[in-house]
């Protein structure tokens, strides 16, 4: 049986290797975009949650993937809501300029997966999904925009939506 659409949300993690430290003037234009882009995400239709460091407005100080790697982890009602924010909002300006601030990706840097509605993914869970995508390619457990899976497809694989699947 297919779960109702509201029974699942889409989690996303993306990682980016900085060309320079966040306090370097060459990164300043990116840092200046953080608050407006995060505010746009928070106000976007379909936005559910995003990772922030305790006492901070964002997660740039969290470095689970290495000292020069920043992470973005968020939850959305569905793939369309995330797509609209990523590619049809002020976020697109930051994406167009990403090569100024971040190294070119040599392996998967974005992973999507379905979670039960109400579940808040941990950074460890997100990093595990990214590692799964890198090691095994797209699956109902870890996929990308270009190789996506529906909630129904993920529901057909119990390990795909298990919060602590591994």
Coordinates of C-alpha atoms in Angstrom, one line a residue:
X1 CA 0.0 0.0 0.0
X2 CA 1.3 3.4 -0.9
X3 CA 1.5 5.9 2.0
X4 CA -0.3 9.2 1.7
X5 CA 1.9 12.0 0.3
X6 CA 2.0 13.7 3.7
X7 CA 3.4 10.6 5.4
X8 CA 6.9 11.3 3.9
X9 CA 9.1 14.3 3.4
X10 CA 12.2 14.7 1.2
X11 CA 15.6 15.2 3.0
X12 CA 18.5 16.6 1.2
X13 CA 22.2 17.0 2.0
X14 CA 24.7 18.8 -0.1
X15 CA 28.4 19.4 0.6
X16 CA 30.8 21.9 -0.8
X17 CA 34.6 22.2 -0.4
X18 CA 35.6 25.8 0.2
X19 CA 38.3 27.4 -2.0
X20 CA 39.2 29.6 1.0
X21 CA 38.2 29.9 4.7
X22 CA 34.9 31.5 5.4
X23 CA 36.6 34.6 6.8
X24 CA 38.6 35.2 3.6
X25 CA 37.5 38.3 1.7
X26 CA 37.2 36.1 -1.5
X27 CA 34.3 34.2 0.2
X28 CA 32.6 37.4 1.5
X29 CA 30.0 37.5 -1.3
X30 CA 28.9 34.0 -0.4
X31 CA 28.8 34.8 3.3
X32 CA 26.7 37.9 2.5
X33 CA 24.2 35.7 0.7
X34 CA 23.8 33.2 3.6
X35 CA 21.1 35.1 5.5
X36 CA 18.9 36.1 2.6
X37 CA 19.1 32.6 1.0
X38 CA 18.4 30.9 4.3
X39 CA 15.5 33.3 4.9
X40 CA 14.2 32.5 1.4
X41 CA 14.4 28.8 2.2
X42 CA 12.6 29.2 5.5
X43 CA 9.8 31.1 3.7
X44 CA 9.5 28.8 0.7
X45 CA 6.3 26.8 0.1
X46 CA 7.1 23.2 1.1
X47 CA 10.0 24.0 3.4
X48 CA 10.0 21.9 6.6
X49 CA 13.3 22.2 8.4
X50 CA 17.0 23.0 8.0
X51 CA 20.1 22.2 10.0
X52 CA 21.5 25.1 12.0
X53 CA 24.3 25.1 14.6
X54 CA 23.1 25.7 18.2
X55 CA 23.0 29.5 18.7
X56 CA 23.7 30.3 15.1
X57 CA 21.6 31.2 12.0
X58 CA 23.2 28.5 9.8
X59 CA 25.3 25.4 9.8
X60 CA 28.5 26.8 8.3
X61 CA 30.6 26.1 11.4
X62 CA 29.6 22.4 11.4
X63 CA 32.3 20.4 9.6
X64 CA 31.3 16.7 9.6
X65 CA 32.9 16.1 6.2
X66 CA 36.2 17.9 6.8
X67 CA 37.5 21.2 7.9
X68 CA 37.2 22.8 4.5
X69 CA 33.8 21.3 3.7
X70 CA 30.5 23.0 4.5
X71 CA 27.2 21.1 4.7
X72 CA 23.6 22.0 4.0
X73 CA 20.9 19.6 5.3
X74 CA 17.2 20.3 5.0
X75 CA 13.8 18.7 4.7
X76 CA 11.0 19.6 2.2
X77 CA 7.5 18.4 1.7
X78 CA 8.3 17.0 -1.7
X79 CA 10.9 17.2 -4.5
X80 CA 9.0 19.9 -6.4
X81 CA 9.3 22.3 -3.4
X82 CA 13.0 21.7 -3.1
X83 CA 13.5 22.1 -6.9
X84 CA 11.5 25.4 -6.9
X85 CA 13.6 26.8 -4.1
X86 CA 16.9 25.6 -5.6
X87 CA 16.3 26.7 -9.2
X88 CA 13.5 29.3 -9.1
X89 CA 14.5 31.6 -6.3
X90 CA 17.4 33.8 -5.1
X91 CA 19.3 30.6 -4.4
X92 CA 20.0 30.3 -8.1
X93 CA 22.3 33.4 -7.9
X94 CA 24.5 31.6 -5.4
X95 CA 24.5 28.4 -7.5
X96 CA 25.6 30.4 -10.6
X97 CA 28.5 31.8 -8.6
X98 CA 29.5 28.5 -6.8
X99 CA 32.8 28.1 -8.7
X100 CA 34.0 31.3 -7.2
X101 CA 33.7 29.9 -3.7
X102 CA 33.8 26.1 -4.0
X103 CA 36.0 23.5 -5.6
X104 CA 34.7 21.5 -8.5
X105 CA 33.0 18.3 -7.3
X106 CA 34.8 15.1 -8.2
X107 CA 32.1 12.9 -6.7
X108 CA 28.5 13.1 -5.7
X109 CA 27.9 16.2 -3.5
X110 CA 24.1 16.1 -3.3
X111 CA 21.9 13.3 -2.0
X112 CA 18.1 13.1 -1.6
X113 CA 16.1 10.5 0.3
X114 CA 12.6 10.1 1.7
X115 CA 12.0 10.2 5.4
X116 CA 8.9 9.6 7.5
X117 CA 7.1 13.0 8.1
X118 CA 8.2 14.4 11.4
X119 CA 11.6 12.7 11.4
X120 CA 14.5 15.1 11.7
X121 CA 17.6 13.6 10.0
X122 CA 20.9 13.7 11.7
X123 CA 24.1 14.8 10.1
X124 CA 25.4 11.2 10.6
X125 CA 22.4 9.8 8.8
X126 CA 22.8 12.3 5.9
X127 CA 26.5 11.5 5.6
X128 CA 25.6 7.8 5.5
X129 CA 23.1 8.5 2.6
X130 CA 25.8 10.4 0.7
X131 CA 28.3 7.6 1.2
X132 CA 25.7 5.1 0.0
X133 CA 25.1 7.2 -3.2
X134 CA 28.8 7.5 -3.8
X135 CA 29.4 3.7 -3.3
X136 CA 26.4 2.2 -4.9
X137 CA 24.8 4.9 -7.2
X138 CA 21.2 6.0 -7.1
X139 CA 18.6 3.8 -5.3
X140 CA 15.4 4.4 -3.4
X141 CA 17.7 4.9 -0.4
X142 CA 19.9 7.6 -1.8
X143 CA 19.3 9.5 -5.1
X144 CA 19.6 12.8 -6.9
X145 CA 17.3 15.1 -8.9
X146 CA 18.5 13.4 -12.1
X147 CA 17.9 9.9 -10.8
X148 CA 15.0 10.3 -8.4
X149 CA 12.7 7.9 -6.8
X150 CA 9.1 8.5 -5.7
X151 CA 7.8 8.0 -2.2
X152 CA 5.9 4.9 -3.4
X153 CA 9.2 3.4 -4.8
X154 CA 11.0 4.1 -1.5
X155 CA 8.1 2.6 0.5
X156 CA 8.6 -0.6 -1.5
X157 CA 12.1 -0.8 0.0
X158 CA 11.7 -0.7 3.9
X159 CA 15.4 0.1 4.3
X160 CA 15.1 3.2 2.1
X161 CA 13.0 5.2 4.5
X162 CA 14.4 3.7 7.7
X163 CA 15.9 6.6 9.7
X164 CA 18.9 4.6 10.8
X165 CA 19.2 2.5 7.7
X166 CA 22.8 1.5 7.0

